[in-house]
Amino acid sequence: MQTKSTIKDIAKQLGVSTSLVSFVLNGKSKEKRISDEMTAKVLKVAKKMNYTPNYLAKSLRHGKSRTLGLIVADISNPFFATMTRHVEIEASKYNYHVILGNSDENLSKFSNQLKVLKNGQVDGFIITPPHGSEKEIIELQEQNIPFVIVDRIFNIPNTHSVMIDNHKSSYKATERLLANNRKNIALINIIPELIHMRQREEGFLDALKDNGINVNHSIIKHLDFSHQKDVLMEAIKDVIQKQADAILFTTNKLGLMGVECLKELNVDISNKMSVISYDDPIAFKVSYTPISAIVQPIEQMSKDAVRILMNTIENKYNGDIIENIELEVDFIFRASCK
């Protein structure tokens, strides 16, 4: 295993001062009038000698670790996997690294990950907190730790957030299903205690009511977070038995497994059952019947979250400026809902 070198090792190898090497590695060559030739030499030797910055030591000297904590609800969900990638890309533009945590919508796990990352002296957090985590969010505020909530909303004052218009997106998706002459539309949802999931249900219900459709509560299903396929299969069998002619899935993980279930049950998607789901994983495009999707702007959500967090870390907000961004979604209508 190759030993990691220090700034002192690099300086000794080049016969220059440690301060010169430090200036180059911290991007201050032009500020300190170090020639391009010397800068290139330092960077080349640093790479050759396997130099890795000690971020904790730098944070003790400069007051910042240049790391962000990102805690998502479910990294196996393509939505959060994509978000993680975009947050990493955006954070790197600010010369920041990202440490990832995965809560599985579990409050205890979320709380523990916050503690671990706080002890690791991250400069701030981007979080998708689980239901019941108000206490942890308020503690972040009381400790003056910068954070941004993404894909969630909590009734806590003075919290930055980035999300979509959940009610409107679900409302429009339901109207599209109605336009397909569907009258008995099922909703398959998770954890209605989460405000954004409740908003998706409310958008669905309002669209039905505004279009004169009686709500069939027996085909509105609220599943727990485990996303066990056998549980979902039973829910789908039940809505089929109750003559549902369309399904709106409120997460892409539900949608992905739901389409698998429908296929295994030999349900004719499009002709017998219209389907729309949130997000647009690649499987929706290549499914035996391509699936219509409510496409969240994940890249823009990630960019806004990092920007807000960096502004907070750098104290760029004057007074009581709080950003609560609500973005619009796109719709891609495919064969499952023509």
XYZ file of N, CA and C in Angstrom, residues 135-295:
483
model
N -37.691 17.401 16.049
C -36.746 17.681 17.143
C -35.322 17.807 16.604
N -34.940 16.910 15.719
C -33.579 16.936 15.162
C -33.363 18.183 14.303
N -34.406 18.585 13.560
C -34.289 19.776 12.716
C -34.136 21.030 13.575
N -34.927 21.118 14.628
C -34.843 22.275 15.525
C -33.479 22.335 16.215
N -32.912 21.166 16.547
C -31.580 21.134 17.158
C -30.527 21.688 16.209
N -30.649 21.381 14.922
C -29.721 21.946 13.940
C -29.807 23.474 13.958
N -31.035 23.988 14.027
C -31.208 25.440 14.097
C -30.576 26.014 15.354
N -30.832 25.378 16.481
C -30.314 25.887 17.750
C -28.794 25.848 17.806
N -28.208 24.894 17.095
C -26.749 24.769 17.079
C -26.111 25.596 15.958
N -26.953 26.357 15.234
C -26.478 27.206 14.131
C -25.705 26.415 13.076
N -26.175 25.208 12.803
C -25.570 24.379 11.756
C -26.353 24.598 10.465
N -25.721 25.047 9.405
C -26.436 25.293 8.145
C -27.046 24.001 7.585
N -28.268 24.093 7.077
C -28.884 22.925 6.458
C -29.967 23.363 5.492
N -30.273 22.474 4.548
C -31.357 22.660 3.585
C -32.153 21.354 3.530
N -33.473 21.460 3.582
C -34.332 20.291 3.450
C -34.740 20.147 1.987
N -34.595 18.944 1.445
C -34.923 18.687 0.040
C -35.989 17.603 -0.044
N -36.965 17.807 -0.944
C -38.016 16.828 -1.215
C -38.969 16.660 -0.043
N -38.904 17.536 0.932
C -39.768 17.445 2.100
C -40.197 18.842 2.516
N -41.221 18.900 3.346
C -41.605 20.163 3.965
C -42.038 19.863 5.393
N -41.605 20.698 6.315
C -41.970 20.569 7.722
C -42.501 21.921 8.198
N -43.437 21.876 9.108
C -44.016 23.114 9.640
C -43.109 23.694 10.725
N -41.882 24.016 10.312
C -40.888 24.596 11.213
C -40.427 25.907 10.598
N -40.584 27.028 11.300
C -40.178 28.323 10.726
C -38.679 28.383 10.435
N -38.343 29.254 9.481
C -36.946 29.597 9.198
C -36.099 28.412 8.744
N -36.702 27.537 7.929
C -35.936 26.426 7.356
C -35.898 26.578 5.835
N -34.708 26.505 5.263
C -34.557 26.507 3.806
C -35.064 25.170 3.254
N -35.724 25.215 2.105
C -36.212 23.969 1.512
C -36.266 24.077 -0.010
N -36.143 22.921 -0.649
C -36.271 22.806 -2.106
C -37.143 21.593 -2.393
N -38.236 21.816 -3.112
C -39.136 20.711 -3.416
C -39.923 21.031 -4.684
N -40.865 20.152 -5.014
C -41.734 20.397 -6.158
C -43.122 20.783 -5.656
N -43.967 21.228 -6.576
C -45.371 21.476 -6.258
C -46.086 20.121 -6.310
N -46.131 19.449 -5.171
C -46.652 18.083 -5.121
C -48.146 18.010 -5.424
N -48.909 18.957 -4.903
C -50.355 18.949 -5.145
C -50.654 19.125 -6.634
N -50.034 20.113 -7.235
C -50.301 20.418 -8.643
C -49.876 19.265 -9.554
N -48.719 18.663 -9.269
C -48.226 17.592 -10.138
C -49.158 16.379 -10.086
N -49.629 16.034 -8.891
C -50.536 14.907 -8.760
C -51.908 15.220 -9.368
N -52.346 16.448 -9.199
C -53.622 16.899 -9.768
C -53.602 16.744 -11.295
N -52.537 17.233 -11.933
C -52.446 17.186 -13.398
C -52.315 15.750 -13.898
N -51.584 14.916 -13.155
C -51.454 13.512 -13.557
C -52.805 12.816 -13.502
N -53.580 13.103 -12.475
C -54.913 12.503 -12.343
C -55.832 12.972 -13.468
N -55.755 14.253 -13.807
C -56.561 14.769 -14.925
C -56.198 14.059 -16.232
N -54.916 13.740 -16.401
C -54.507 13.023 -17.611
C -55.152 11.628 -17.645
N -55.183 10.970 -16.501
C -55.825 9.652 -16.442
C -57.319 9.766 -16.744
N -57.956 10.801 -16.227
C -59.372 11.034 -16.518
C -59.596 11.291 -18.001
N -58.636 11.981 -18.625
C -58.735 12.254 -20.063
C -58.634 10.978 -20.889
N -58.088 9.907 -20.279
C -58.038 8.598 -20.923
C -59.338 7.814 -20.700
N -60.348 8.547 -20.235
C -61.669 7.959 -19.964
C -61.616 6.929 -18.836
N -60.729 7.175 -17.867
C -60.656 6.316 -16.682
C -61.513 6.942 -15.578
N -62.334 6.141 -14.941
C -63.278 6.645 -13.944
C -63.054 6.069 -12.543
N -62.280 4.991 -12.450
C -62.068 4.326 -11.159
C -60.560 4.228 -10.901
N -59.970 5.354 -10.575
C -58.514 5.477 -10.514
C -58.012 5.151 -9.107
N -57.034 4.259 -9.042
C -56.420 3.885 -7.769
C -55.201 4.772 -7.497
N -54.940 5.004 -6.223
C -53.737 5.709 -5.786
C -52.962 4.767 -4.885
N -51.683 4.562 -5.196
C -50.820 3.759 -4.328
C -49.728 4.673 -3.801
N -49.748 4.877 -2.500
C -48.968 5.922 -1.838
C -48.198 5.312 -0.669
N -47.269 6.090 -0.097
C -46.567 5.657 1.116
C -46.644 6.750 2.177
N -46.557 6.365 3.407
C -46.389 7.231 4.579
C -47.142 8.556 4.437
N -48.461 8.565 4.551
C -49.218 9.808 4.378
C -48.918 10.850 5.455
N -48.239 10.432 6.539
C -47.852 11.398 7.570
C -46.833 12.399 7.046
N -46.067 12.014 6.030
C -45.143 12.948 5.398
C -45.960 13.967 4.603
N -45.707 15.237 4.833
C -46.549 16.280 4.240
C -46.564 16.201 2.722
N -45.392 15.952 2.101
C -45.362 15.959 0.632
C -46.129 14.775 0.051
N -46.170 13.642 0.765
C -46.967 12.515 0.282
C -48.459 12.792 0.481
N -48.791 13.485 1.552
C -50.189 13.881 1.770
C -50.633 14.870 0.698
N -49.729 15.774 0.294
C -50.059 16.732 -0.765
C -50.321 16.023 -2.086
N -49.582 14.951 -2.354
C -49.823 14.197 -3.588
C -51.188 13.522 -3.547
N -51.551 13.002 -2.386
C -52.888 12.410 -2.247
C -53.959 13.483 -2.398
N -53.764 14.637 -1.793
C -54.760 15.712 -1.867
C -54.934 16.209 -3.298
N -53.838 16.286 -4.056
C -53.947 16.680 -5.457
C -54.766 15.682 -6.254
N -54.561 14.412 -5.983
C -55.325 13.330 -6.614
C -56.813 13.455 -6.284
N -57.129 13.624 -4.999
C -58.525 13.719 -4.565
C -59.214 14.951 -5.134
N -58.507 16.082 -5.135
C -59.097 17.316 -5.654
C -59.392 17.221 -7.138
N -58.512 16.553 -7.882
C -58.753 16.398 -9.321
C -59.999 15.564 -9.578
N -60.176 14.507 -8.796
C -61.382 13.685 -8.945
C -62.636 14.500 -8.637
N -62.599 15.202 -7.517
C -63.783 15.970 -7.091
C -64.111 17.082 -8.083
N -63.072 17.792 -8.555
C -63.297 18.900 -9.484
C -63.842 18.432 -10.823
N -63.653 17.147 -11.118
C -64.153 16.597 -12.376
C -65.408 15.741 -12.174
N -66.002 15.876 -10.999
C -67.278 15.209 -10.753
C -67.195 13.709 -10.574
N -66.015 13.206 -10.165
C -65.835 11.768 -9.968
C -65.931 11.444 -8.484
N -66.777 10.493 -8.141
C -66.885 10.058 -6.759
C -65.604 9.334 -6.334
N -65.098 9.661 -5.150
C -63.854 9.057 -4.665
C -64.141 7.654 -4.148
N -63.410 6.685 -4.672
C -63.499 5.307 -4.206
C -62.354 5.075 -3.216
N -62.614 5.281 -1.944
C -61.561 5.199 -0.932
C -60.985 3.793 -0.788
N -61.711 2.784 -1.245
C -61.219 1.409 -1.100
C -60.036 1.119 -2.023
N -59.806 1.979 -3.038
C -58.659 1.743 -3.925
C -57.584 2.821 -3.735
N -57.621 3.465 -2.584
C -56.521 4.339 -2.171
C -55.710 3.582 -1.139
N -54.465 3.258 -1.478
C -53.632 2.402 -0.635
C -52.444 3.190 -0.076
N -52.249 3.072 1.229
C -51.090 3.671 1.882
C -50.213 2.544 2.432
N -49.029 2.385 1.822
C -48.124 1.313 2.232
C -47.024 1.869 3.126
N -46.397 0.984 3.905
C -45.279 1.456 4.713
C -44.043 1.581 3.830
N -42.939 2.021 4.433
C -41.757 2.335 3.632
C -41.002 1.092 3.160
N -41.283 -0.056 3.712
C -40.474 -1.240 3.406
C -40.490 -1.599 1.926
N -41.551 -1.171 1.222
C -41.654 -1.461 -0.211
C -41.504 -2.953 -0.501
N -42.071 -3.792 0.361
C -42.007 -5.221 0.097
C -42.915 -5.546 -1.088
N -42.372 -6.277 -2.027
C -43.119 -6.519 -3.254
C -44.390 -7.314 -3.001
N -44.335 -8.249 -2.034
C -45.539 -9.047 -1.785
C -46.669 -8.190 -1.227
N -46.326 -7.171 -0.427
C -47.337 -6.255 0.103
C -47.934 -5.429 -1.032
N -47.074 -4.940 -1.907
C -47.542 -4.169 -3.057
C -48.395 -5.034 -3.984
N -47.967 -6.267 -4.171
C -48.732 -7.182 -5.023
C -50.150 -7.365 -4.488
N -50.304 -7.523 -3.195
C -51.629 -7.690 -2.606
C -52.476 -6.435 -2.796
N -51.833 -5.259 -2.668
C -52.566 -4.004 -2.875
C -53.052 -3.896 -4.312
N -52.196 -4.276 -5.257
C -52.566 -4.194 -6.669
C -53.658 -5.216 -7.002
N -53.537 -6.420 -6.461
C -54.592 -7.421 -6.680
C -55.940 -6.906 -6.179
N -55.902 -6.211 -5.036
C -57.144 -5.711 -4.453
C -57.773 -4.627 -5.315
N -56.970 -3.698 -5.826
C -57.560 -2.626 -6.642
C -58.053 -3.172 -7.978
N -57.392 -4.210 -8.489
C -57.870 -4.846 -9.724
C -59.215 -5.518 -9.479
N -59.317 -6.223 -8.341
C -60.566 -6.896 -7.994
C -61.708 -5.894 -7.846
N -61.356 -4.660 -7.414
C -62.372 -3.628 -7.221
C -62.542 -2.758 -8.474
N -62.125 -3.315 -9.604
C -62.387 -2.734 -10.920
C -61.646 -1.423 -11.188
N -60.489 -1.231 -10.569
C -59.688 -0.051 -10.904
C -59.270 -0.125 -12.360
N -59.354 1.010 -13.056
C -58.950 1.037 -14.469
C -57.716 1.917 -14.698
N -57.123 2.437 -13.604
C -55.908 3.235 -13.704
C -55.233 3.276 -12.335
N -53.912 3.493 -12.334
C -53.173 3.596 -11.078
C -52.199 4.765 -11.166
N -52.188 5.584 -10.122
C -51.171 6.609 -9.949
C -50.257 6.165 -8.817
N -48.985 5.917 -9.134
C -47.984 5.560 -8.135
C -47.263 6.834 -7.698
N -47.133 7.054 -6.392
C -46.602 8.332 -5.910
C -45.088 8.363 -5.709
N -44.397 7.235 -5.937
C -42.928 7.243 -5.961
C -42.468 6.343 -7.096
N -41.252 6.574 -7.572
C -40.809 5.736 -8.692
C -40.490 4.314 -8.253
N -40.136 4.129 -6.976
C -39.884 2.771 -6.503
C -41.180 1.966 -6.479
N -42.266 2.618 -6.029
C -43.575 1.974 -6.116
C -43.927 1.685 -7.571
N -43.646 2.670 -8.434
C -43.960 2.508 -9.847
C -43.199 1.365 -10.490
N -41.903 1.272 -10.191
C -41.076 0.216 -10.779
C -41.582 -1.168 -10.368
N -41.799 -1.345 -9.067
C -42.283 -2.648 -8.594
C -43.731 -2.885 -9.013
N -44.515 -1.797 -9.067
C -45.907 -1.938 -9.464
C -46.061 -2.430 -10.887
N -45.233 -1.905 -11.778
C -45.276 -2.354 -13.176
C -44.879 -3.824 -13.269
N -43.875 -4.225 -12.461
C -43.498 -5.645 -12.432
C -44.677 -6.504 -11.991
N -45.382 -6.058 -10.962
C -46.540 -6.804 -10.467
C -47.631 -6.918 -11.536
N -47.912 -5.823 -12.200
C -48.937 -5.832 -13.249
C -48.562 -6.785 -14.381
N -47.272 -6.805 -14.706
C -46.815 -7.715 -15.755
C -46.992 -9.163 -15.325
N -46.625 -9.455 -14.075
C -46.758 -10.824 -13.565
C -48.219 -11.257 -13.489
N -49.109 -10.289 -13.328
C -50.549 -10.583 -13.273
C -51.191 -10.568 -14.667
N -50.347 -10.357 -15.702
C -50.816 -10.330 -17.092
C -51.871 -9.251 -17.338
N -51.695 -8.112 -16.662
C -52.603 -6.988 -16.871
C -52.192 -6.238 -18.128
N -53.138 -5.961 -18.962
C -52.880 -5.237 -20.215
C -52.785 -3.737 -19.919
N -51.533 -3.281 -19.675
C -51.327 -1.853 -19.416
C -51.606 -1.081 -20.693
N -52.306 -0.008 -20.571
C -52.744 0.881 -21.647
C -54.186 0.585 -22.007
N -54.478 -0.629 -22.451
C -55.840 -0.928 -22.869
C -56.765 -1.153 -21.678
N -56.314 -1.924 -20.707
C -57.150 -2.248 -19.557
C -56.801 -1.417 -18.318
N -55.542 -0.973 -18.231
C -55.093 -0.256 -17.036
C -54.115 0.855 -17.434
N -54.521 2.098 -17.228
C -53.597 3.216 -17.460
C -52.711 3.395 -16.223
N -51.467 3.798 -16.444
C -50.509 3.932 -15.346
C -49.682 5.206 -15.511
N -49.532 5.947 -14.408
C -48.602 7.070 -14.330
C -47.842 6.942 -13.018
N -46.555 7.254 -13.044
C -45.753 7.194 -11.822
C -44.845 8.413 -11.736
N -44.464 8.747 -10.522
C -43.484 9.814 -10.320
C -42.109 9.361 -10.791
N -41.381 10.326 -11.336
C -40.007 10.172 -11.821
C -39.957 9.317 -13.075
N -38.759 9.199 -13.630
C -38.639 8.558 -14.937
C -37.380 7.706 -15.032
N -37.295 6.618 -14.231
C -36.139 5.721 -14.356
C -36.108 5.079 -15.726
N -34.942 4.627 -16.138
C -34.760 4.076 -17.483
C -35.723 2.919 -17.743
N -36.066 2.171 -16.703
C -36.964 1.020 -16.884
C -38.326 1.432 -17.416
N -38.777 2.655 -17.112
C -40.064 3.125 -17.614
C -40.036 3.281 -19.131
N -38.866 3.624 -19.661
C -38.754 3.874 -21.102
C -38.696 2.581 -21.897
N -38.171 1.526 -21.284
C -37.959 0.271 -22.021
C -38.889 -0.833 -21.547
N -39.853 -0.500 -20.683
C -40.823 -1.494 -20.217
C -41.593 -2.063 -21.405
N -42.176 -3.252 -21.199
C -42.959 -3.874 -22.285
C -44.083 -2.943 -22.738
N -44.579 -2.117 -21.828
C -45.411 -0.977 -22.185
C -44.760 0.253 -21.572
N -44.190 1.159 -22.366
C -43.512 2.343 -21.798
C -44.448 3.123 -20.878
N -43.905 3.541 -19.725
C -44.711 4.098 -18.646
C -44.665 5.622 -18.644
N -45.830 6.245 -18.506
C -45.912 7.702 -18.394
C -45.342 8.149 -17.052
N -44.722 9.331 -17.062
C -43.973 9.744 -15.873
C -44.192 11.212 -15.522
N -44.187 11.461 -14.210
C -44.142 12.817 -13.660
C -42.681 13.063 -13.319
N -42.021 13.899 -14.075
C -40.561 14.024 -13.986
C -40.173 15.192 -13.087
